[in-house]
CSV table of C-alpha atoms in Angstrom, one decimal:
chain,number,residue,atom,x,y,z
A,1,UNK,CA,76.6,-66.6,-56.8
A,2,UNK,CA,75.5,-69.6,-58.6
A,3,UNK,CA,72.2,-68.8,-61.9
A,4,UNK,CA,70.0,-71.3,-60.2
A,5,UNK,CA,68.3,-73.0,-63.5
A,6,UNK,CA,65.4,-75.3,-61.1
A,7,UNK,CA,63.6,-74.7,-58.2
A,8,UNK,CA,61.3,-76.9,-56.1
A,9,UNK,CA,59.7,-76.3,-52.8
A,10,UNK,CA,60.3,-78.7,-50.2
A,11,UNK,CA,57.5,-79.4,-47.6
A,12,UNK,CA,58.8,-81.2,-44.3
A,13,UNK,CA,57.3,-82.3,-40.9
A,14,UNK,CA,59.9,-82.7,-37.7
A,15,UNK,CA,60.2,-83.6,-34.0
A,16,UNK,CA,62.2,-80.8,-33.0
A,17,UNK,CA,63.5,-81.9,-29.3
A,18,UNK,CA,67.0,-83.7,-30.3
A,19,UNK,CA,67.5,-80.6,-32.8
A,20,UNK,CA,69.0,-76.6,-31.6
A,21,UNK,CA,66.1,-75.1,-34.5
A,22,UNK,CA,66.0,-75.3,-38.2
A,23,UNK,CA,69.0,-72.9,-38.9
A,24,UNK,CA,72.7,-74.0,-39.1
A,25,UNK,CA,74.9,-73.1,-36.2
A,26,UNK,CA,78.3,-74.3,-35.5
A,27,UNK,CA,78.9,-77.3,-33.0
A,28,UNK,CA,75.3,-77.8,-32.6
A,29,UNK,CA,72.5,-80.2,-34.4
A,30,UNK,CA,70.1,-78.4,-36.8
A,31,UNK,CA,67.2,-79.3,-38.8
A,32,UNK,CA,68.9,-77.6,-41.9
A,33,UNK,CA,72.3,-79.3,-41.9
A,34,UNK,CA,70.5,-82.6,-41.5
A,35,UNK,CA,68.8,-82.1,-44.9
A,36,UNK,CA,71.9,-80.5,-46.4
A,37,UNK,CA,73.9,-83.5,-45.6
A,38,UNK,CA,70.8,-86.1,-46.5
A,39,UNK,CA,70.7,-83.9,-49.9
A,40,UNK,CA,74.6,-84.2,-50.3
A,41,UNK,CA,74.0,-88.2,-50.2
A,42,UNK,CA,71.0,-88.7,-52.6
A,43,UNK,CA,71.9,-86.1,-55.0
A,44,UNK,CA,75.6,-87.2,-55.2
A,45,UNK,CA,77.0,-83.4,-55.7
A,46,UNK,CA,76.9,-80.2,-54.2
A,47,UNK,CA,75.6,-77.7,-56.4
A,48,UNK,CA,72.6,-76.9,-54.9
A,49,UNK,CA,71.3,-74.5,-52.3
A,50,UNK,CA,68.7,-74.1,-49.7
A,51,UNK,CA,66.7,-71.9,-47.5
A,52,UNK,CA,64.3,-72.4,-45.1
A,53,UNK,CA,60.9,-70.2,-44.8
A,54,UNK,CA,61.8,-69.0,-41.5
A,55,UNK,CA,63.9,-69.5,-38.3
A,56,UNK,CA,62.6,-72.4,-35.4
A,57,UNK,CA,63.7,-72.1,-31.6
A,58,UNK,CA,65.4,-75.3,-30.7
A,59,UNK,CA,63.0,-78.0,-29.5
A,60,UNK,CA,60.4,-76.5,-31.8
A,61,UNK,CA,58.6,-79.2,-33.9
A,62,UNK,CA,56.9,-78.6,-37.1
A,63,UNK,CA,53.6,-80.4,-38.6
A,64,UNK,CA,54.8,-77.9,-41.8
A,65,UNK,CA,57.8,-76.9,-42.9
A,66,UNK,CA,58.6,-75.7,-45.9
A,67,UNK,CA,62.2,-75.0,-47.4
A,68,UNK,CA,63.0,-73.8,-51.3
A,69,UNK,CA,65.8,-76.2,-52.9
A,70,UNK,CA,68.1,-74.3,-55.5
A,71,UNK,CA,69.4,-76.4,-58.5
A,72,UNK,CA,71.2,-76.4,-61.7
A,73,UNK,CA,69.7,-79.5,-62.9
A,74,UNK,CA,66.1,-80.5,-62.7
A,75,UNK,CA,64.8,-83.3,-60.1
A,76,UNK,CA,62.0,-85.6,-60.5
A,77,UNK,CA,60.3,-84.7,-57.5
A,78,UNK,CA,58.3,-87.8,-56.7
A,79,UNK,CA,62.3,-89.1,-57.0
A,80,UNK,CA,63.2,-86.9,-54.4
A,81,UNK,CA,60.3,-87.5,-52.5
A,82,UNK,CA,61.2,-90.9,-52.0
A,83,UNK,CA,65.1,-90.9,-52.0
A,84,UNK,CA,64.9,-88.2,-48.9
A,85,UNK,CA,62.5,-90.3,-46.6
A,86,UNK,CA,64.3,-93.5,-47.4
A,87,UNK,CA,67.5,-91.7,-46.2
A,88,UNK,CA,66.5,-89.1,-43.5
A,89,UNK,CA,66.4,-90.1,-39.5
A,90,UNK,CA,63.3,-91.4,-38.3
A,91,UNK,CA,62.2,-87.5,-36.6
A,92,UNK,CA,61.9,-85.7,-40.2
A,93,UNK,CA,60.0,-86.4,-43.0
A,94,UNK,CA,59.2,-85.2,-46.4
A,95,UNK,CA,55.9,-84.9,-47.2
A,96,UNK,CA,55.8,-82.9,-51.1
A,97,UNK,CA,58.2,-81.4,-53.6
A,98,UNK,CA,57.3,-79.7,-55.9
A,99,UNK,CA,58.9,-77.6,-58.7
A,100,UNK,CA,58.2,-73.9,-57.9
A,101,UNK,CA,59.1,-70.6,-61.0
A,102,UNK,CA,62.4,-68.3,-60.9
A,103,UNK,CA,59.7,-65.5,-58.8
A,104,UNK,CA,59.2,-68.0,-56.2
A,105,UNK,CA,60.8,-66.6,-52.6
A,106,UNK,CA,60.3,-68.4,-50.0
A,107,UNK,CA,60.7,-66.0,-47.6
A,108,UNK,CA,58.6,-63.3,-49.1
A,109,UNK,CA,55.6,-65.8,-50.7
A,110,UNK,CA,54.7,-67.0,-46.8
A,111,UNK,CA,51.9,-65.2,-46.2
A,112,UNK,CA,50.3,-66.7,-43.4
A,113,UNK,CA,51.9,-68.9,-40.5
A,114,UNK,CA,50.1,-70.8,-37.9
A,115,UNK,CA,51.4,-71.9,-34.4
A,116,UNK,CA,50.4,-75.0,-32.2
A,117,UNK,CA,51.5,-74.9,-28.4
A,118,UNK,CA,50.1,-77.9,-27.0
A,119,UNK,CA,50.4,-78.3,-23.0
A,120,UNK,CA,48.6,-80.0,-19.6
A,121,UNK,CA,48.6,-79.2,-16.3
A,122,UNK,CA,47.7,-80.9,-13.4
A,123,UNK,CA,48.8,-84.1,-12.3
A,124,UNK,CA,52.4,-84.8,-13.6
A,125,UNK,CA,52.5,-86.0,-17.4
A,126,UNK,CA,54.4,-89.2,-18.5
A,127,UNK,CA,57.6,-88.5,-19.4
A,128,UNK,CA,57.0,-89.6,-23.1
A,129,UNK,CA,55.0,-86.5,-23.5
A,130,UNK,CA,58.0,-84.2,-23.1
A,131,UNK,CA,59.0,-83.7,-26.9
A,132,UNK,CA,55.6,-82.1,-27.6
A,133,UNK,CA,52.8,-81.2,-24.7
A,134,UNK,CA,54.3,-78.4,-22.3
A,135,UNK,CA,53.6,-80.0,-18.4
A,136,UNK,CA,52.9,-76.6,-16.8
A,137,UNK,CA,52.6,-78.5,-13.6
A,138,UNK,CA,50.4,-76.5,-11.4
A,139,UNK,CA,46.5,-76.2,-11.6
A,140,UNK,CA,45.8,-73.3,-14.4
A,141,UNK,CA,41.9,-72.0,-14.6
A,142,UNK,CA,41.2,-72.9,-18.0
A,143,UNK,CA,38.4,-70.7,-18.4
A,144,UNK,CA,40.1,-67.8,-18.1
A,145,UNK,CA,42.8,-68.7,-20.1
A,146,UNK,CA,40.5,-69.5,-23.2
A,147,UNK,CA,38.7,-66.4,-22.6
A,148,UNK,CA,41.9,-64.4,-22.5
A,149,UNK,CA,43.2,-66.1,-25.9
A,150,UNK,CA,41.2,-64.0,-27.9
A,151,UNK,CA,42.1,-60.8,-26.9
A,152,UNK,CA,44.8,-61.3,-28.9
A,153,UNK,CA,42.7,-61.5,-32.2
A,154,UNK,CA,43.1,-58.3,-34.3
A,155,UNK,CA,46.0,-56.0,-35.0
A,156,UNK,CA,48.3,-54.7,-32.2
A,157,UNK,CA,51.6,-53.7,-31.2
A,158,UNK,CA,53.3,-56.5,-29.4
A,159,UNK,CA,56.7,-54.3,-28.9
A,160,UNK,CA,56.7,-56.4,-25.2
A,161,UNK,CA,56.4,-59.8,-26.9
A,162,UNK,CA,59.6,-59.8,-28.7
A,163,UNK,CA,63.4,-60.8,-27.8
A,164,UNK,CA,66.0,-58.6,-28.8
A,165,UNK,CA,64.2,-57.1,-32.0
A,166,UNK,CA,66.0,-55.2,-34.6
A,167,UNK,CA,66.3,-51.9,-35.3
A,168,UNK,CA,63.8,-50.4,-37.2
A,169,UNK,CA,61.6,-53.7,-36.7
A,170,UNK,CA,57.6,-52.7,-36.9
A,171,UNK,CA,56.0,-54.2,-34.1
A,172,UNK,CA,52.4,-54.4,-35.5
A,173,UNK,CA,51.1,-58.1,-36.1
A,174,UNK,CA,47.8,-58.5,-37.4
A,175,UNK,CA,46.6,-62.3,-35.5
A,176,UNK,CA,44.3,-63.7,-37.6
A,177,UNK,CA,43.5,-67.0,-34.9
A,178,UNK,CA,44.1,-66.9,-31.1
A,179,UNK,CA,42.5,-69.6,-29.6
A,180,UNK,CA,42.5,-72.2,-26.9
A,181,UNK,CA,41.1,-75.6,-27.6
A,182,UNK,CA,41.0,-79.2,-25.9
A,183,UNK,CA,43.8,-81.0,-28.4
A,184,UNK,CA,42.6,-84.2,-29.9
A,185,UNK,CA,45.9,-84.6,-32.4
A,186,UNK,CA,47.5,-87.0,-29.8
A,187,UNK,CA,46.1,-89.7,-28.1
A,188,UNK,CA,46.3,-92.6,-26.2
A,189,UNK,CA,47.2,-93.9,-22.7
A,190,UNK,CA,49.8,-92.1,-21.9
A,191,UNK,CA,48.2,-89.0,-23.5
A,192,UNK,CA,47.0,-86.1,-20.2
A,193,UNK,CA,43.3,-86.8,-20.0
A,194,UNK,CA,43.2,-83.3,-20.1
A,195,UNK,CA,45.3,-81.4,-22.6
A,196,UNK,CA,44.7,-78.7,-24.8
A,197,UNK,CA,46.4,-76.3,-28.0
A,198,UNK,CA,46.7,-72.6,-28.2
A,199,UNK,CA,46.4,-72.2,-31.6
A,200,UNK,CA,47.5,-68.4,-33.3
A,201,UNK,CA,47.9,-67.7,-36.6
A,202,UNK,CA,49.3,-64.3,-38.7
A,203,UNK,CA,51.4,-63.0,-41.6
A,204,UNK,CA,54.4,-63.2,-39.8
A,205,UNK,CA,55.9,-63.2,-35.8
A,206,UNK,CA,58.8,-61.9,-34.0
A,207,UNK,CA,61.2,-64.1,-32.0
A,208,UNK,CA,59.7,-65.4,-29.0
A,209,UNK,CA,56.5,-64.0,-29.9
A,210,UNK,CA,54.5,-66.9,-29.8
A,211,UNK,CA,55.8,-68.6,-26.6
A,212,UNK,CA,55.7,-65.0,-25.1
A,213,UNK,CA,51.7,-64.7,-25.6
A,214,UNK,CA,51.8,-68.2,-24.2
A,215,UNK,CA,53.4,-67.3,-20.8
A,216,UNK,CA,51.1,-64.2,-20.8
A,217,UNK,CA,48.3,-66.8,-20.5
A,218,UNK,CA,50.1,-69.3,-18.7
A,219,UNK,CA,49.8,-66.2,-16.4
A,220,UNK,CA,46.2,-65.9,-16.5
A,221,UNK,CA,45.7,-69.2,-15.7
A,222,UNK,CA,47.6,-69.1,-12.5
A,223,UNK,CA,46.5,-65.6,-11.7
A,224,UNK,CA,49.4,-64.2,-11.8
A,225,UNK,CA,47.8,-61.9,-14.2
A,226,UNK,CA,44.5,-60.6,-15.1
A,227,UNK,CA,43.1,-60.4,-18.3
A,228,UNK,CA,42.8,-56.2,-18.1
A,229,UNK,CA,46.9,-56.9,-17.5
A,230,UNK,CA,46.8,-58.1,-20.9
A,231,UNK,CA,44.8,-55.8,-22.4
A,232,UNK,CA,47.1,-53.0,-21.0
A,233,UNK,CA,50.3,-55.0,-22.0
A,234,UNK,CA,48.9,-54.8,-25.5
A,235,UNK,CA,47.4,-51.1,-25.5
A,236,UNK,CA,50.5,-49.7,-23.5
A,237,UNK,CA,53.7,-51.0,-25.7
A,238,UNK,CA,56.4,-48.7,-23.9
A,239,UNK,CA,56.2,-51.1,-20.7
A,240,UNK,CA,58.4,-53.3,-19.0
A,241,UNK,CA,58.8,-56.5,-21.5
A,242,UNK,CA,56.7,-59.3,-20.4
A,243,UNK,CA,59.0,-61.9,-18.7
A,244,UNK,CA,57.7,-65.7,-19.1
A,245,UNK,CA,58.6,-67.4,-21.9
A,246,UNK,CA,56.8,-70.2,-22.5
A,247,UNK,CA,59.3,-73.3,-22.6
A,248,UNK,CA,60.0,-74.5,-26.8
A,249,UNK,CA,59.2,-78.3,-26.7
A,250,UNK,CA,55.4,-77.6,-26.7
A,251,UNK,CA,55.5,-75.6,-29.7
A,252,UNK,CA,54.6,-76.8,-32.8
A,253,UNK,CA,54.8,-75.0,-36.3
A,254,UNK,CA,51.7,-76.3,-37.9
A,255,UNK,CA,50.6,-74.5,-41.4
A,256,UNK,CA,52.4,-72.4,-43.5
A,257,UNK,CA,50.8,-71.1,-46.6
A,258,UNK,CA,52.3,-69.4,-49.7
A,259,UNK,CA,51.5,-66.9,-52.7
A,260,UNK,CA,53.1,-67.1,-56.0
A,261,UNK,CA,54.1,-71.1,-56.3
A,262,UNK,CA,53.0,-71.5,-59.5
């Protein structure tokens, strides 16, 4: 293992819909190996390493990435700043770099992370809305749905909000946000007059977790469920798992914040 000498945190924004996540996997398009490759060309070696804060479904989009680049040499980072946007595609772009200290983990240091899952309902959205607001299609009661958001404020077991967890794996989140709002990021003509963001924050979440609290309302809004189901989904984690999973292209990762960059 290389003695990394520099290190710089990397903040990025993406349209996720052309790309299978941020991680690499084999055969497929990723977030990471398009800036590994973009790196390869404007650093002109490949003695360097990086890592990502955290793993994205495919389709996920990001107002906020953030990804620690390991080096031997040091980088000017307004340089690098420039040289990556001139060079990556048009649906990722750098938007800091800054140099970070040897304690700096990237993993570790994010201590808060906050989701966006933007979606309409109704009438049929244009199809240039596809990449980022969710269509749900069908009439949803709004109301209830916003209502219902905030049970999910506090700390709780979400053991039935996660896909295939790992062993051992605590299922207590603490949400800081839950919320549903009327989404005023987008505009325009071909914008839903009427679309809105479920916005939820905390420390950490578990895969699918996020787009798993969004079906649950999704849910609510179509009456499939009530919102004493969700209470009891939440106080009653030895259930059956809850089954709609929200679909990935409406969901947005939107802030990440970090401890210990200086």
């Amino acid at each position: 293992m290389a003695n990394w000498n520099h290190f710089y945190l990397v903040r990025i924004e993406f349209l996720g819909f052309r790309y299978h996540g941020w991680q690499k996997q084999k055969g497929l398009k990723s977030v990471h190996s398009m800036i590994d490759k973009t790196l390869l060309f404007v650093l002109e070696h490949n003695n360097f390493r990086t890592l990502g804060c955290g793993r994205t479904d495919a389709k996920v989009s990001a107002d906020d990435y953030a990804f620690e680049l390991f080096c031997m040499d040091p980088i000017i980072p307004e340089q690098l700043l420039h040289r990556l946007n001139r060079n990556l595609p048009s649906d990722i772009r750098t938007k800091s770099v800054m140099e970070v200290n040897a304690n700096f983990n990237i993993i570790q240091d994010a201590h808060i992370k906050e989701y966006h899952y933007l979606f309409s309902f109704g009438e049929k959205s244009h199809p240039y809305n596809a990449p980022l607001i969710r269509d749900f299609g069908k009439l949803l009661d709004i109301g209830k749905m916003i209502d219902a958001a905030s049970v999910f404020e506090g700390k709780h077991t979400f053991k039935r909000y996660v896909s295939k967890p790992s062993a051992g794996v605590n299922f207590e989140r603490d949400i800081l946000k839950s919320v549903i709002e009327p989404q005023n990021k987008l505009k325009g003509n071909l914008i839903p007059e009427h679309s809105y963001v479920f916005k939820v924050s905390s420390s950490g979440f578990m895969r699918y977790q996020v787009r798993l609290m969004m079906g649950a309302l999704v849910d609510i809004g179509r009456g499939v469920w009530t919102v004493d189901d969700l209470i009891e989904s939440l106080s009653n984690p030895n259930g059956s798992q809850i089954k709609h999973v929200a679909p990935s292209s409406g969901l947005v990762l939107h802030r990440v914040e970090f401890d210990n960059q200086d």
